[in-house]
Amino acid sequence: MLFAVTMDVAIPHDLDPGVREDLIAREKSYCQELQEAGVWRHIWRCAGQYANLSVFDVPGNDELHHLLWNLPLFPYMTVSVTPLAAHPSALTAR
Amino acid sequence: MLFAVTMDVAIPHDLDPGVREDLIAREKSYCQELQEAGVWRHIWRCAGQYANLSVFDVPGNDELHHLLWNLPLFPYMTVSVTPLAAHPSALTAR
Amino acid sequence: MLFAVTMDVAIPHDLDPGVREDLIAREKSYCQELQEAGVWRHIWRCAGQYANLSVFDVPGNDELHHLLWNLPLFPYMTVSVTPLAAHPSALTAR
Amino acid sequence: MLFAVTMDVAIPHDLDPGVREDLIAREKSYCQELQEAGVWRHIWRCAGQYANLSVFDVPGNDELHHLLWNLPLFPYMTVSVTPLAAHPSALTAR
Amino acid sequence: MLFAVTMDVAIPHDLDPGVREDLIAREKSYCQELQEAGVWRHIWRCAGQYANLSVFDVPGNDELHHLLWNLPLFPYMTVSVTPLAAHPSALTAR
Amino acid sequence: MLFAVTMDVAIPHDLDPGVREDLIAREKSYCQELQEAGVWRHIWRCAGQYANLSVFDVPGNDELHHLLWNLPLFPYMTVSVTPLAAHPSALTAR
Amino acid sequence: MLFAVTMDVAIPHDLDPGVREDLIAREKSYCQELQEAGVWRHIWRCAGQYANLSVFDVPGNDELHHLLWNLPLFPYMTVSVTPLAAHPSALTAR
Amino acid sequence: MLFAVTMDVAIPHDLDPGVREDLIAREKSYCQELQEAGVWRHIWRCAGQYANLSVFDVPGNDELHHLLWNLPLFPYMTVSVTPLAAHPSALTAR
Amino acid sequence: MLFAVTMDVAIPHDLDPGVREDLIAREKSYCQELQEAGVWRHIWRCAGQYANLSVFDVPGNDELHHLLWNLPLFPYMTVSVTPLAAHPSALTAR
Amino acid sequence: MLFAVTMDVAIPHDLDPGVREDLIAREKSYCQELQEAGVWRHIWRCAGQYANLSVFDVPGNDELHHLLWNLPLFPYMTVSVTPLAAHPSALTAR
């Protein structure tokens, strides 16, 4: 089941630089593990923004919430979620 | 070059049913040709909405505009466009 | 899987009264069948509004979209969808 | 009498971790007592958000306000309240 | 139990003048009956707007909805409802 | 002359607790004096919010501004003002 | 007592041209009478908009409402009203 | 003096096709005359929108308003205006 | 050339009181000099707000920007600017 | 390929003045290098705002993102991006 998710990131300016770098590194690693697992299907940078548009493939709402809640940068994100369905004009299921 | 495009459709309630069906059929055909050409990379229905989230792969802004402007349903759509860039955490270019 | 759905209804003032009554009757019947099937779990009127807040229990996004798209009043509704997950403080799964 | 209530939580990043954990524990305990009392009828997590959608069953506005005002996390919440009425299509009173 | 209600009125410009006058006359009469019954406690015109701010005193949400739904001008109104509670600084209950 | 005023209060979380309590006590006292003087005609709590809806009866805009500007909590409030006029359906001037 | 008033005009495209011209002529005449009476103190066109920013000097809210309600174009306007008070830095009362 | 102007166009769907084409032709001709005169300095299509972003060079606000008000499509446009000043980092005055 | 300018002021609560008073004093003095020079034509307090509505008479956009940018309270203001043109119904140029 | 970009700047009030000046100097230098390279085609100050409207000419979305992301003031900016296409009424390609 697919969900489009937009994540806007706003890390506080006064966060300790070491903590910040560690967060970003853990975020990247977490993201890549989920990509390898086929769960985080797409991630694109929104040009000119500290934000991304992503597509997740998960069994349901609970799994989606679990994944997002555990993002290392989650406390600094504004997240919006759009559940996606198959479009009648799409040539393939995906 | 990728662009995320959201299209919200609002066909007037009093449009002639034959005109309406023709428009929708032409929209579907137009959409599928562009999918086959590899230009309209993704199209998903936003669940519960007469709307879709799409991703286009085009050489530039002019080509994107040309494609959208010629959508048979364009006069009845509210369109929003987000230019996408590669994300540093993405495992693959796409 | 649960979804909260808000439906705001705006039937055009100039719709034929017979068509209007038929639509409303079919909407009610459709709604009650889905309640009996255990799919449309809750429906409440938002006080002072021609709107409702509902909770659906469906296998996934596609089924949710199918149900909403086929509401007799769908063409006259503004719909918003919120995917729901289990809350860690909830005493029961539902 | 039913009310839908949405609570968005934003605990300041610099709150003392011990204070934070205590608040969250007290919030959970408060929430579960009200569930057991039949007052806090539903609580769902909005997927991907530090937010919940709840339904309360209270004698009136004063009691609703009293309950919400005393939430341990109330000072860190943005709350919206929608009074609910019986829907003419609902099969049961609830 | 008190509710603040804002009603913005937008009667279509092409409504038959006789129908329009009848609606407005019935709205006034309906409003005054509810004032005499002590239910419609206050009604003020928002200066410069075809809108009013009102306060209702009703037993609950269902009664409030019933009253508003039956306003002759309800189909032409945008309504917002705010449930009111006693304020700790108020000298009197009302 | 009547004005509806909505006051949303957001006291900073890190304000000294003593200062906070003093502010709230002075706000209450100020509010009650104006009620006794017949100027602050109504004050209701918006259920579930740290906010109130009030009605003031003042000679004019300057007096209204003076009253609001001197609220002890004014620096922590978001205020909105709606000038009220007599409604043609109102049974009494007030 | 001064009020800033913004008026956005949207005359329906299908209004009879004769009716339209008559409305605009009556609006102009009404506006100029109130200017001569010293009530409509300022009227400026918002550049690039079918809108104006005006300042009225009236005894109170009721008089302001009466003036605006009787604007020939009132049914086609979106109006916003801001009550003005003396500014402590102003050199003159006006 | 420069102004950025955004024009969103919404021609009614039921406008006579001949009238529509005539309007668009006159709009184009009007636009090109002003470009040749050096007044309409830039016009860009907003990709995916029936809208443009333009920059005008005019002696003042009155001239800007006169130009925009006389656009053949003005009655069907939503216009926003941003006055522009020299930027301290700009290498050239323009 | 006239511009309407709205200034909303939000001085941080933790600003040093001496700095604050100095800023406000310099703002007042700056404002009054510009009034005497005939540039800051009107300044009104928006009732109930730490905000003003002003009208400036300047040669152009650059001069307007220069004046606003140098307001002592500029770093704490949210400013909006509306270019004004002569209104065809105005009896006098101003 | 052209993009319109709006940048609203909000440097925290408590940033060290030396750091602030250094940031602004580096921003200016970065901006001027890109102007000289023909990439940052226009930069205008939005009158009365700490904001600019700019036009960039870049090969694509990735390059645009790279340029904006590396702006020294990027962490303190709210950025919006509009992809621009050729307008059919434009006399020249630019």
PDB file of N, CA and C in Angstrom, chain D residues 1-3 59-62 65 81 83-86, chain E residues 1-3 59-62 65 81 83-86:
ATOM      1  N   MET D   1     -23.097  13.462  25.316  1.00  0.00           N
ATOM      2  CA  MET D   1     -22.902  14.358  24.206  1.00  0.00           C
ATOM      3  C   MET D   1     -21.485  14.178  23.680  1.00  0.00           C
ATOM      4  N   LEU D   2     -21.352  14.061  22.368  1.00  0.00           N
ATOM      5  CA  LEU D   2     -20.041  13.726  21.806  1.00  0.00           C
ATOM      6  C   LEU D   2     -19.344  14.947  21.206  1.00  0.00           C
ATOM      7  N   PHE D   3     -18.015  14.935  21.349  1.00  0.00           N
ATOM      8  CA  PHE D   3     -17.163  15.954  20.734  1.00  0.00           C
ATOM      9  C   PHE D   3     -15.972  15.270  20.095  1.00  0.00           C
ATOM     10  N   PRO D  59     -21.154  15.404  29.677  1.00  0.00           N
ATOM     11  CA  PRO D  59     -22.478  16.027  29.851  1.00  0.00           C
ATOM     12  C   PRO D  59     -22.612  17.378  29.152  1.00  0.00           C
ATOM     13  N   GLY D  60     -21.481  18.088  28.934  1.00  0.00           N
ATOM     14  CA  GLY D  60     -21.620  19.408  28.313  1.00  0.00           C
ATOM     15  C   GLY D  60     -20.279  20.075  28.075  1.00  0.00           C
ATOM     16  N   ASN D  61     -20.346  21.328  27.635  1.00  0.00           N
ATOM     17  CA  ASN D  61     -19.139  22.070  27.273  1.00  0.00           C
ATOM     18  C   ASN D  61     -18.224  22.293  28.465  1.00  0.00           C
ATOM     19  N   ASP D  62     -18.800  22.571  29.617  1.00  0.00           N
ATOM     20  CA  ASP D  62     -17.967  22.843  30.789  1.00  0.00           C
ATOM     21  C   ASP D  62     -17.136  21.617  31.163  1.00  0.00           C
ATOM     22  N   HIS D  65     -14.338  21.141  28.651  1.00  0.00           N
ATOM     23  CA  HIS D  65     -13.232  22.074  28.873  1.00  0.00           C
ATOM     24  C   HIS D  65     -12.396  21.654  30.085  1.00  0.00           C
ATOM     25  N   VAL D  81     -11.836  21.559  18.529  1.00  0.00           N
ATOM     26  CA  VAL D  81     -13.018  20.889  19.066  1.00  0.00           C
ATOM     27  C   VAL D  81     -14.163  20.981  18.067  1.00  0.00           C
ATOM     28  N   PRO D  83     -18.176  19.922  17.925  1.00  0.00           N
ATOM     29  CA  PRO D  83     -19.338  19.279  18.554  1.00  0.00           C
ATOM     30  C   PRO D  83     -20.030  18.362  17.549  1.00  0.00           C
ATOM     31  N   LEU D  84     -20.374  17.156  18.009  1.00  0.00           N
ATOM     32  CA  LEU D  84     -20.992  16.159  17.130  1.00  0.00           C
ATOM     33  C   LEU D  84     -22.459  15.958  17.499  1.00  0.00           C
ATOM     34  N   ALA D  85     -23.274  15.758  16.475  1.00  0.00           N
ATOM     35  CA  ALA D  85     -24.692  15.456  16.677  1.00  0.00           C
ATOM     36  C   ALA D  85     -24.990  14.104  16.015  1.00  0.00           C
ATOM     37  N   ALA D  86     -26.150  13.562  16.340  1.00  0.00           N
ATOM     38  CA  ALA D  86     -26.556  12.309  15.708  1.00  0.00           C
ATOM     39  C   ALA D  86     -26.720  12.534  14.206  1.00  0.00           C
TER      40      ALA D  86
ATOM     41  N   MET E   1     -26.494  25.337  28.008  1.00  0.00           N
ATOM     42  CA  MET E   1     -25.153  25.230  27.439  1.00  0.00           C
ATOM     43  C   MET E   1     -25.063  26.215  26.293  1.00  0.00           C
ATOM     44  N   LEU E   2     -23.970  26.982  26.299  1.00  0.00           N
ATOM     45  CA  LEU E   2     -23.872  28.074  25.326  1.00  0.00           C
ATOM     46  C   LEU E   2     -22.961  27.724  24.152  1.00  0.00           C
ATOM     47  N   PHE E   3     -23.334  28.236  22.999  1.00  0.00           N
ATOM     48  CA  PHE E   3     -22.514  28.111  21.789  1.00  0.00           C
ATOM     49  C   PHE E   3     -22.480  29.469  21.098  1.00  0.00           C
ATOM     50  N   PRO E  59     -29.860  22.619  25.224  1.00  0.00           N
ATOM     51  CA  PRO E  59     -29.490  21.482  26.087  1.00  0.00           C
ATOM     52  C   PRO E  59     -28.266  20.717  25.585  1.00  0.00           C
ATOM     53  N   GLY E  60     -27.995  20.742  24.267  1.00  0.00           N
ATOM     54  CA  GLY E  60     -26.851  19.955  23.791  1.00  0.00           C
ATOM     55  C   GLY E  60     -26.610  20.133  22.307  1.00  0.00           C
ATOM     56  N   ASN E  61     -25.667  19.354  21.783  1.00  0.00           N
ATOM     57  CA  ASN E  61     -25.256  19.475  20.385  1.00  0.00           C
ATOM     58  C   ASN E  61     -26.394  19.137  19.419  1.00  0.00           C
ATOM     59  N   ASP E  62     -27.179  18.137  19.748  1.00  0.00           N
ATOM     60  CA  ASP E  62     -28.256  17.734  18.840  1.00  0.00           C
ATOM     61  C   ASP E  62     -29.274  18.851  18.670  1.00  0.00           C
ATOM     62  N   HIS E  65     -27.799  21.612  16.548  1.00  0.00           N
ATOM     63  CA  HIS E  65     -27.806  21.278  15.120  1.00  0.00           C
ATOM     64  C   HIS E  65     -29.208  21.390  14.527  1.00  0.00           C
ATOM     65  N   VAL E  81     -19.173  27.153  14.526  1.00  0.00           N
ATOM     66  CA  VAL E  81     -19.705  26.904  15.866  1.00  0.00           C
ATOM     67  C   VAL E  81     -18.566  26.813  16.866  1.00  0.00           C
ATOM     68  N   PRO E  83     -18.141  25.948  20.920  1.00  0.00           N
ATOM     69  CA  PRO E  83     -18.746  25.641  22.216  1.00  0.00           C
ATOM     70  C   PRO E  83     -18.130  26.522  23.301  1.00  0.00           C
ATOM     71  N   LEU E  84     -18.986  27.082  24.143  1.00  0.00           N
ATOM     72  CA  LEU E  84     -18.522  28.002  25.193  1.00  0.00           C
ATOM     73  C   LEU E  84     -18.647  27.348  26.564  1.00  0.00           C
ATOM     74  N   ALA E  85     -17.674  27.637  27.413  1.00  0.00           N
ATOM     75  CA  ALA E  85     -17.718  27.159  28.801  1.00  0.00           C
ATOM     76  C   ALA E  85     -17.661  28.367  29.726  1.00  0.00           C
ATOM     77  N   ALA E  86     -17.957  28.135  30.986  1.00  0.00           N
ATOM     78  CA  ALA E  86     -17.860  29.222  31.958  1.00  0.00           C
ATOM     79  C   ALA E  86     -16.417  29.679  32.057  1.00  0.00           C
TER      80      ALA E  86
END
